[in-house]
Amino acid sequence: MIGVFGGTFDPVHCGHLRSALDVKQALGLRELRLIPCYQPPHREAPVANPGQRLTMLRAAVGDESDLLVDNREMQREGISYMVDTLASLREEVGDEPLCLILGSDAFLQLDSWHDWRRIPELAHIVVTHRPGWELAIEQASPAIQALWRERHVSDLAELGQSPAGKIFLQPITPLEISATRIREMVAAGENPRFFLPDAVWNLIRMNGLYGFNATALDNESATQSATQQDE
């Protein structure tokens, strides 16, 4: 089975990477592909440009063999529709099962996606959630509730028995890290280290991304050092 984990990755952080590894291991995937979108259809354009985000993602993954960076949406350009990405992957992998990894909020709003009814025809949908949490399916539209009733399975083995068409819930414990918060920290001259890989932080500083200001960060570090000495 192949997992598909899409996003803007603006910037990629340790929460993305840890969740991706957890899902790959829990599902027993042969590979998990991280697919950065060129232009998201449901949100404002990313702050970093496509090339910068792809470079950061590749640097973050490095030589980690359990994760693979797939740049097909960058090559396609334009608005990145997941249905097109899955159709392209399906042509490549034949009948091997594909698993689209979605958070619960994204799944409950799946009917707002472009050509969304084709998605379960092209891939299984794996909905990630916190341990002990229940999917609020009653809050979804009638169309998504019907999709859930028709396609939900509780046995992981069923995903390996067909190329697509099932919905499976997978608990994971996500790290409380937000790309928005990281961008805010960088713009404010704060140090986001340990929220994201050092290789990504180095690229942000080298390219002045997200309003990075070396002087502001130096001043913040000096203030913290002085405070610690006073203590």
PDB file of C-alpha atoms in Angstrom:
ATOM      1  CA  MET A   1       0.000   0.000   0.000  1.00  0.00           C
ATOM      2  CA  ILE A   2       1.062   3.559  -0.732  1.00  0.00           C
ATOM      3  CA  GLY A   3       0.100   6.494   1.470  1.00  0.00           C
ATOM      4  CA  VAL A   4      -0.581   9.998   0.159  1.00  0.00           C
ATOM      5  CA  PHE A   5      -0.002  12.911   2.556  1.00  0.00           C
ATOM      6  CA  GLY A   6      -0.639  16.291   0.935  1.00  0.00           C
ATOM      7  CA  GLY A   7      -0.291  19.832   2.215  1.00  0.00           C
ATOM      8  CA  THR A   8       1.173  23.267   1.675  1.00  0.00           C
ATOM      9  CA  PHE A   9       4.103  22.575   4.037  1.00  0.00           C
ATOM     10  CA  ASP A  10       4.551  26.320   4.629  1.00  0.00           C
ATOM     11  CA  PRO A  11       6.872  25.470   6.305  1.00  0.00           C
ATOM     12  CA  VAL A  12       7.109  21.738   6.886  1.00  0.00           C
ATOM     13  CA  HIS A  13       7.551  21.053  10.602  1.00  0.00           C
ATOM     14  CA  CYS A  14       8.080  18.178  13.009  1.00  0.00           C
ATOM     15  CA  GLY A  15       4.341  17.712  13.467  1.00  0.00           C
ATOM     16  CA  HIS A  16       3.963  16.886   9.769  1.00  0.00           C
ATOM     17  CA  LEU A  17       6.901  14.502   9.775  1.00  0.00           C
ATOM     18  CA  ARG A  18       6.064  12.682  13.000  1.00  0.00           C
ATOM     19  CA  SER A  19       2.432  12.182  11.960  1.00  0.00           C
ATOM     20  CA  ALA A  20       3.538  10.883   8.571  1.00  0.00           C
ATOM     21  CA  LEU A  21       5.875   8.341  10.147  1.00  0.00           C
ATOM     22  CA  ASP A  22       3.248   7.268  12.686  1.00  0.00           C
ATOM     23  CA  VAL A  23       0.680   6.661   9.947  1.00  0.00           C
ATOM     24  CA  LYS A  24       3.141   4.781   7.746  1.00  0.00           C
ATOM     25  CA  GLN A  25       4.079   2.442  10.565  1.00  0.00           C
ATOM     26  CA  ALA A  26       0.526   1.948  11.842  1.00  0.00           C
ATOM     27  CA  LEU A  27      -0.848   1.062   8.408  1.00  0.00           C
ATOM     28  CA  GLY A  28       2.167  -0.956   7.288  1.00  0.00           C
ATOM     29  CA  LEU A  29       2.536   1.135   4.131  1.00  0.00           C
ATOM     30  CA  ARG A  30       5.167   0.222   1.567  1.00  0.00           C
ATOM     31  CA  GLU A  31       5.838   3.928   1.149  1.00  0.00           C
ATOM     32  CA  LEU A  32       4.353   7.246   2.174  1.00  0.00           C
ATOM     33  CA  ARG A  33       4.509  10.137  -0.260  1.00  0.00           C
ATOM     34  CA  LEU A  34       4.588  13.724   0.969  1.00  0.00           C
ATOM     35  CA  ILE A  35       3.037  15.812  -1.816  1.00  0.00           C
ATOM     36  CA  PRO A  36       3.367  19.601  -1.544  1.00  0.00           C
ATOM     37  CA  CYS A  37       0.630  21.459  -3.389  1.00  0.00           C
ATOM     38  CA  TYR A  38       1.408  24.181  -5.897  1.00  0.00           C
ATOM     39  CA  GLN A  39      -1.679  26.282  -5.206  1.00  0.00           C
ATOM     40  CA  PRO A  40      -4.267  25.176  -2.618  1.00  0.00           C
ATOM     41  CA  PRO A  41      -7.903  25.451  -3.739  1.00  0.00           C
ATOM     42  CA  HIS A  42      -9.408  26.089  -0.283  1.00  0.00           C
ATOM     43  CA  ARG A  43      -7.093  28.658   1.265  1.00  0.00           C
ATOM     44  CA  GLU A  44      -4.928  31.683   0.573  1.00  0.00           C
ATOM     45  CA  ALA A  45      -1.728  31.238  -1.397  1.00  0.00           C
ATOM     46  CA  PRO A  46       1.196  30.015   0.737  1.00  0.00           C
ATOM     47  CA  VAL A  47       3.705  32.593   1.967  1.00  0.00           C
ATOM     48  CA  ALA A  48       6.776  30.789   0.605  1.00  0.00           C
ATOM     49  CA  ASN A  49       6.811  30.133  -3.125  1.00  0.00           C
ATOM     50  CA  PRO A  50       6.461  26.588  -4.509  1.00  0.00           C
ATOM     51  CA  GLY A  51      10.184  26.109  -5.088  1.00  0.00           C
ATOM     52  CA  GLN A  52      11.058  27.239  -1.577  1.00  0.00           C
ATOM     53  CA  ARG A  53       8.486  24.930   0.006  1.00  0.00           C
ATOM     54  CA  LEU A  54       9.667  21.974  -2.064  1.00  0.00           C
ATOM     55  CA  THR A  55      13.292  22.659  -1.124  1.00  0.00           C
ATOM     56  CA  MET A  56      12.394  22.847   2.579  1.00  0.00           C
ATOM     57  CA  LEU A  57      10.434  19.598   2.383  1.00  0.00           C
ATOM     58  CA  ARG A  58      13.281  17.767   0.680  1.00  0.00           C
ATOM     59  CA  ALA A  59      15.725  19.102   3.254  1.00  0.00           C
ATOM     60  CA  ALA A  60      13.428  18.017   6.082  1.00  0.00           C
ATOM     61  CA  VAL A  61      13.061  14.467   4.793  1.00  0.00           C
ATOM     62  CA  GLY A  62      16.752  14.160   3.961  1.00  0.00           C
ATOM     63  CA  ASP A  63      17.787  10.514   3.816  1.00  0.00           C
ATOM     64  CA  GLU A  64      14.789   9.224   5.793  1.00  0.00           C
ATOM     65  CA  SER A  65      13.889   6.115   3.793  1.00  0.00           C
ATOM     66  CA  ASP A  66      10.368   5.845   5.248  1.00  0.00           C
ATOM     67  CA  LEU A  67       9.228   9.075   3.566  1.00  0.00           C
ATOM     68  CA  LEU A  68       9.262  10.079  -0.092  1.00  0.00           C
ATOM     69  CA  VAL A  69       8.813  13.599  -1.494  1.00  0.00           C
ATOM     70  CA  ASP A  70       6.599  13.592  -4.602  1.00  0.00           C
ATOM     71  CA  ASN A  71       6.616  16.844  -6.594  1.00  0.00           C
ATOM     72  CA  ARG A  72       3.936  16.073  -9.193  1.00  0.00           C
ATOM     73  CA  GLU A  73       1.669  18.933  -8.091  1.00  0.00           C
ATOM     74  CA  MET A  74       4.583  21.359  -8.378  1.00  0.00           C
ATOM     75  CA  GLN A  75       5.272  20.128 -11.902  1.00  0.00           C
ATOM     76  CA  ARG A  76       1.596  20.362 -12.857  1.00  0.00           C
ATOM     77  CA  GLU A  77       1.314  23.948 -11.548  1.00  0.00           C
ATOM     78  CA  GLY A  78      -2.060  25.699 -11.283  1.00  0.00           C
ATOM     79  CA  ILE A  79      -4.598  24.819  -8.603  1.00  0.00           C
ATOM     80  CA  SER A  80      -3.714  21.509  -6.967  1.00  0.00           C
ATOM     81  CA  TYR A  81      -6.763  19.252  -6.978  1.00  0.00           C
ATOM     82  CA  MET A  82      -6.250  16.012  -5.067  1.00  0.00           C
ATOM     83  CA  VAL A  83      -8.458  14.094  -7.473  1.00  0.00           C
ATOM     84  CA  ASP A  84      -6.002  14.873 -10.299  1.00  0.00           C
ATOM     85  CA  THR A  85      -3.062  13.800  -8.147  1.00  0.00           C
ATOM     86  CA  LEU A  86      -4.711  10.503  -7.239  1.00  0.00           C
ATOM     87  CA  ALA A  87      -5.649   9.843 -10.867  1.00  0.00           C
ATOM     88  CA  SER A  88      -2.026  10.397 -11.879  1.00  0.00           C
ATOM     89  CA  LEU A  89      -0.797   8.075  -9.136  1.00  0.00           C
ATOM     90  CA  ARG A  90      -3.346   5.430 -10.056  1.00  0.00           C
ATOM     91  CA  GLU A  91      -2.003   5.355 -13.607  1.00  0.00           C
ATOM     92  CA  GLU A  92       1.485   4.720 -12.233  1.00  0.00           C
ATOM     93  CA  VAL A  93       0.803   2.097  -9.574  1.00  0.00           C
ATOM     94  CA  GLY A  94      -1.908   0.038 -11.250  1.00  0.00           C
ATOM     95  CA  ASP A  95      -4.021  -1.890  -8.750  1.00  0.00           C
ATOM     96  CA  GLU A  96      -1.811  -1.327  -5.706  1.00  0.00           C
ATOM     97  CA  PRO A  97      -3.898   0.126  -2.856  1.00  0.00           C
ATOM     98  CA  LEU A  98      -3.613   3.882  -2.379  1.00  0.00           C
ATOM     99  CA  CYS A  99      -4.429   5.495   0.977  1.00  0.00           C
ATOM    100  CA  LEU A 100      -5.223   9.209   1.119  1.00  0.00           C
ATOM    101  CA  ILE A 101      -4.359  10.471   4.610  1.00  0.00           C
ATOM    102  CA  LEU A 102      -6.767  13.141   5.899  1.00  0.00           C
ATOM    103  CA  GLY A 103      -7.384  14.826   9.211  1.00  0.00           C
ATOM    104  CA  SER A 104     -10.905  14.603  10.580  1.00  0.00           C
ATOM    105  CA  ASP A 105     -11.800  18.212   9.714  1.00  0.00           C
ATOM    106  CA  ALA A 106     -10.744  17.735   6.104  1.00  0.00           C
ATOM    107  CA  PHE A 107     -12.731  14.509   5.806  1.00  0.00           C
ATOM    108  CA  LEU A 108     -15.912  16.069   7.191  1.00  0.00           C
ATOM    109  CA  GLN A 109     -15.631  18.773   4.516  1.00  0.00           C
ATOM    110  CA  LEU A 110     -14.640  16.436   1.688  1.00  0.00           C
ATOM    111  CA  ASP A 111     -17.754  17.293  -0.318  1.00  0.00           C
ATOM    112  CA  SER A 112     -16.364  20.826  -0.797  1.00  0.00           C
ATOM    113  CA  TRP A 113     -13.420  19.400  -2.763  1.00  0.00           C
ATOM    114  CA  HIS A 114     -13.247  19.435  -6.543  1.00  0.00           C
ATOM    115  CA  ASP A 115     -14.815  16.308  -8.110  1.00  0.00           C
ATOM    116  CA  TRP A 116     -14.823  14.739  -4.648  1.00  0.00           C
ATOM    117  CA  ARG A 117     -16.966  11.698  -5.497  1.00  0.00           C
ATOM    118  CA  ARG A 118     -14.128  10.305  -7.618  1.00  0.00           C
ATOM    119  CA  ILE A 119     -11.699  10.330  -4.696  1.00  0.00           C
ATOM    120  CA  PRO A 120     -12.930   7.099  -3.029  1.00  0.00           C
ATOM    121  CA  GLU A 121     -12.915   5.481  -6.466  1.00  0.00           C
ATOM    122  CA  LEU A 122      -9.192   6.215  -6.737  1.00  0.00           C
ATOM    123  CA  ALA A 123      -7.995   5.622  -3.158  1.00  0.00           C
ATOM    124  CA  HIS A 124      -8.935   4.482   0.302  1.00  0.00           C
ATOM    125  CA  ILE A 125      -9.401   7.340   2.773  1.00  0.00           C
ATOM    126  CA  VAL A 126      -7.595   7.083   6.107  1.00  0.00           C
ATOM    127  CA  VAL A 127      -8.939   9.582   8.632  1.00  0.00           C
ATOM    128  CA  THR A 128      -6.498  10.340  11.434  1.00  0.00           C
ATOM    129  CA  HIS A 129      -7.723  11.257  14.911  1.00  0.00           C
ATOM    130  CA  ARG A 130      -6.570  11.502  18.498  1.00  0.00           C
ATOM    131  CA  PRO A 131      -6.788   8.327  20.610  1.00  0.00           C
ATOM    132  CA  GLY A 132     -10.142   8.123  22.385  1.00  0.00           C
ATOM    133  CA  TRP A 133     -11.736  10.676  20.081  1.00  0.00           C
ATOM    134  CA  GLU A 134     -14.874   9.934  18.044  1.00  0.00           C
ATOM    135  CA  LEU A 135     -15.559  11.240  14.543  1.00  0.00           C
ATOM    136  CA  ALA A 136     -18.391  13.801  14.650  1.00  0.00           C
ATOM    137  CA  ILE A 137     -19.997  12.350  11.544  1.00  0.00           C
ATOM    138  CA  GLU A 138     -23.374  13.819  12.522  1.00  0.00           C
ATOM    139  CA  GLN A 139     -21.893  17.266  11.832  1.00  0.00           C
ATOM    140  CA  ALA A 140     -21.101  16.362   8.236  1.00  0.00           C
ATOM    141  CA  SER A 141     -23.361  16.887   5.248  1.00  0.00           C
ATOM    142  CA  PRO A 142     -25.849  14.150   4.286  1.00  0.00           C
ATOM    143  CA  ALA A 143     -23.569  13.224   1.381  1.00  0.00           C
ATOM    144  CA  ILE A 144     -20.572  12.618   3.658  1.00  0.00           C
ATOM    145  CA  GLN A 145     -22.708  10.732   6.174  1.00  0.00           C
ATOM    146  CA  ALA A 146     -23.877   8.449   3.372  1.00  0.00           C
ATOM    147  CA  LEU A 147     -20.312   7.968   2.154  1.00  0.00           C
ATOM    148  CA  TRP A 148     -19.299   6.987   5.698  1.00  0.00           C
ATOM    149  CA  ARG A 149     -22.107   4.449   6.062  1.00  0.00           C
ATOM    150  CA  GLU A 150     -21.317   2.857   2.724  1.00  0.00           C
ATOM    151  CA  ARG A 151     -17.531   2.680   2.943  1.00  0.00           C
ATOM    152  CA  HIS A 152     -16.344   2.683   6.579  1.00  0.00           C
ATOM    153  CA  VAL A 153     -14.450  -0.435   7.699  1.00  0.00           C
ATOM    154  CA  SER A 154     -12.907  -1.214  11.069  1.00  0.00           C
ATOM    155  CA  ASP A 155     -10.483  -3.917   9.900  1.00  0.00           C
ATOM    156  CA  LEU A 156      -7.177  -2.573   8.571  1.00  0.00           C
ATOM    157  CA  ALA A 157      -6.696  -5.729   6.510  1.00  0.00           C
ATOM    158  CA  GLU A 158      -9.564  -4.691   4.230  1.00  0.00           C
ATOM    159  CA  LEU A 159      -7.472  -1.824   2.858  1.00  0.00           C
ATOM    160  CA  GLY A 160      -5.039  -4.299   1.366  1.00  0.00           C
ATOM    161  CA  GLN A 161      -7.771  -6.311  -0.342  1.00  0.00           C
ATOM    162  CA  SER A 162      -8.782  -3.690  -2.924  1.00  0.00           C
ATOM    163  CA  PRO A 163      -7.139  -0.718  -4.651  1.00  0.00           C
ATOM    164  CA  ALA A 164      -9.576   1.880  -3.291  1.00  0.00           C
ATOM    165  CA  GLY A 165     -13.012   2.529  -1.849  1.00  0.00           C
ATOM    166  CA  LYS A 166     -12.770   2.087   1.934  1.00  0.00           C
ATOM    167  CA  ILE A 167     -12.692   4.587   4.811  1.00  0.00           C
ATOM    168  CA  PHE A 168     -10.616   3.707   7.863  1.00  0.00           C
ATOM    169  CA  LEU A 169     -10.049   5.562  11.142  1.00  0.00           C
ATOM    170  CA  GLN A 170      -6.461   5.634  12.387  1.00  0.00           C
ATOM    171  CA  PRO A 171      -5.603   7.065  15.820  1.00  0.00           C
ATOM    172  CA  ILE A 172      -2.371   9.033  16.122  1.00  0.00           C
ATOM    173  CA  THR A 173      -1.062  11.441  18.746  1.00  0.00           C
ATOM    174  CA  PRO A 174      -0.096  14.615  16.859  1.00  0.00           C
ATOM    175  CA  LEU A 175       2.510  17.067  18.054  1.00  0.00           C
ATOM    176  CA  GLU A 176       0.973  20.442  18.896  1.00  0.00           C
ATOM    177  CA  ILE A 177       2.858  22.375  16.228  1.00  0.00           C
ATOM    178  CA  SER A 178       1.364  24.825  13.737  1.00  0.00           C
ATOM    179  CA  ALA A 179       2.920  26.221  10.566  1.00  0.00           C
ATOM    180  CA  THR A 180       1.015  29.447  11.226  1.00  0.00           C
ATOM    181  CA  ARG A 181       2.567  29.732  14.684  1.00  0.00           C
ATOM    182  CA  ILE A 182       6.044  29.087  13.273  1.00  0.00           C
ATOM    183  CA  ARG A 183       5.601  31.864  10.699  1.00  0.00           C
ATOM    184  CA  GLU A 184       4.426  34.209  13.455  1.00  0.00           C
ATOM    185  CA  MET A 185       7.432  33.338  15.599  1.00  0.00           C
ATOM    186  CA  VAL A 186       9.871  33.971  12.760  1.00  0.00           C
ATOM    187  CA  ALA A 187       8.241  37.317  11.915  1.00  0.00           C
ATOM    188  CA  ALA A 188       8.383  38.328  15.592  1.00  0.00           C
ATOM    189  CA  GLY A 189      12.083  37.536  15.853  1.00  0.00           C
ATOM    190  CA  GLU A 190      11.521  34.453  18.006  1.00  0.00           C
ATOM    191  CA  ASN A 191      13.447  31.200  17.602  1.00  0.00           C
ATOM    192  CA  PRO A 192      11.276  28.285  16.346  1.00  0.00           C
ATOM    193  CA  ARG A 193      14.048  25.713  16.644  1.00  0.00           C
ATOM    194  CA  PHE A 194      12.906  22.203  17.681  1.00  0.00           C
ATOM    195  CA  PHE A 195       9.459  22.851  16.150  1.00  0.00           C
ATOM    196  CA  LEU A 196      10.959  22.136  12.735  1.00  0.00           C
ATOM    197  CA  PRO A 197      14.086  20.367  11.458  1.00  0.00           C
ATOM    198  CA  ASP A 198      17.336  22.326  11.667  1.00  0.00           C
ATOM    199  CA  ALA A 199      17.742  21.995   7.894  1.00  0.00           C
ATOM    200  CA  VAL A 200      14.445  23.844   7.388  1.00  0.00           C
ATOM    201  CA  TRP A 201      15.299  26.534   9.940  1.00  0.00           C
ATOM    202  CA  ASN A 202      18.624  27.078   8.168  1.00  0.00           C
ATOM    203  CA  LEU A 203      16.843  27.558   4.827  1.00  0.00           C
ATOM    204  CA  ILE A 204      14.396  30.026   6.375  1.00  0.00           C
ATOM    205  CA  ARG A 205      17.286  32.101   7.704  1.00  0.00           C
ATOM    206  CA  MET A 206      19.372  31.862   4.538  1.00  0.00           C
ATOM    207  CA  ASN A 207      16.479  32.994   2.335  1.00  0.00           C
ATOM    208  CA  GLY A 208      14.882  35.490   4.711  1.00  0.00           C
ATOM    209  CA  LEU A 209      11.548  33.662   4.635  1.00  0.00           C
ATOM    210  CA  TYR A 210       8.491  34.575   6.704  1.00  0.00           C
ATOM    211  CA  GLY A 211       9.913  37.977   7.625  1.00  0.00           C
ATOM    212  CA  PHE A 212      13.071  36.560   9.173  1.00  0.00           C
ATOM    213  CA  ASN A 213      15.280  39.297  10.587  1.00  0.00           C
ATOM    214  CA  ALA A 214      18.655  38.222  11.949  1.00  0.00           C
ATOM    215  CA  THR A 215      19.013  41.392  14.022  1.00  0.00           C
ATOM    216  CA  ALA A 216      15.642  40.895  15.712  1.00  0.00           C
ATOM    217  CA  LEU A 217      16.498  37.292  16.545  1.00  0.00           C
ATOM    218  CA  ASP A 218      19.891  38.318  17.937  1.00  0.00           C
ATOM    219  CA  ASN A 219      18.198  40.936  20.121  1.00  0.00           C
ATOM    220  CA  GLU A 220      15.679  38.376  21.370  1.00  0.00           C
ATOM    221  CA  SER A 221      18.479  35.928  22.215  1.00  0.00           C
ATOM    222  CA  ALA A 222      20.451  38.637  24.007  1.00  0.00           C
ATOM    223  CA  THR A 223      17.411  39.605  26.075  1.00  0.00           C
ATOM    224  CA  GLN A 224      16.781  35.997  27.068  1.00  0.00           C
ATOM    225  CA  SER A 225      20.448  35.533  27.993  1.00  0.00           C
ATOM    226  CA  ALA A 226      20.436  38.647  30.168  1.00  0.00           C
ATOM    227  CA  THR A 227      17.257  37.518  31.903  1.00  0.00           C
ATOM    228  CA  GLN A 228      18.756  34.116  32.662  1.00  0.00           C
ATOM    229  CA  GLN A 229      21.897  35.731  34.099  1.00  0.00           C
ATOM    230  CA  ASP A 230      19.783  37.963  36.362  1.00  0.00           C
ATOM    231  CA  GLU A 231      18.046  34.876  37.700  1.00  0.00           C
TER     232      GLU A 231
END
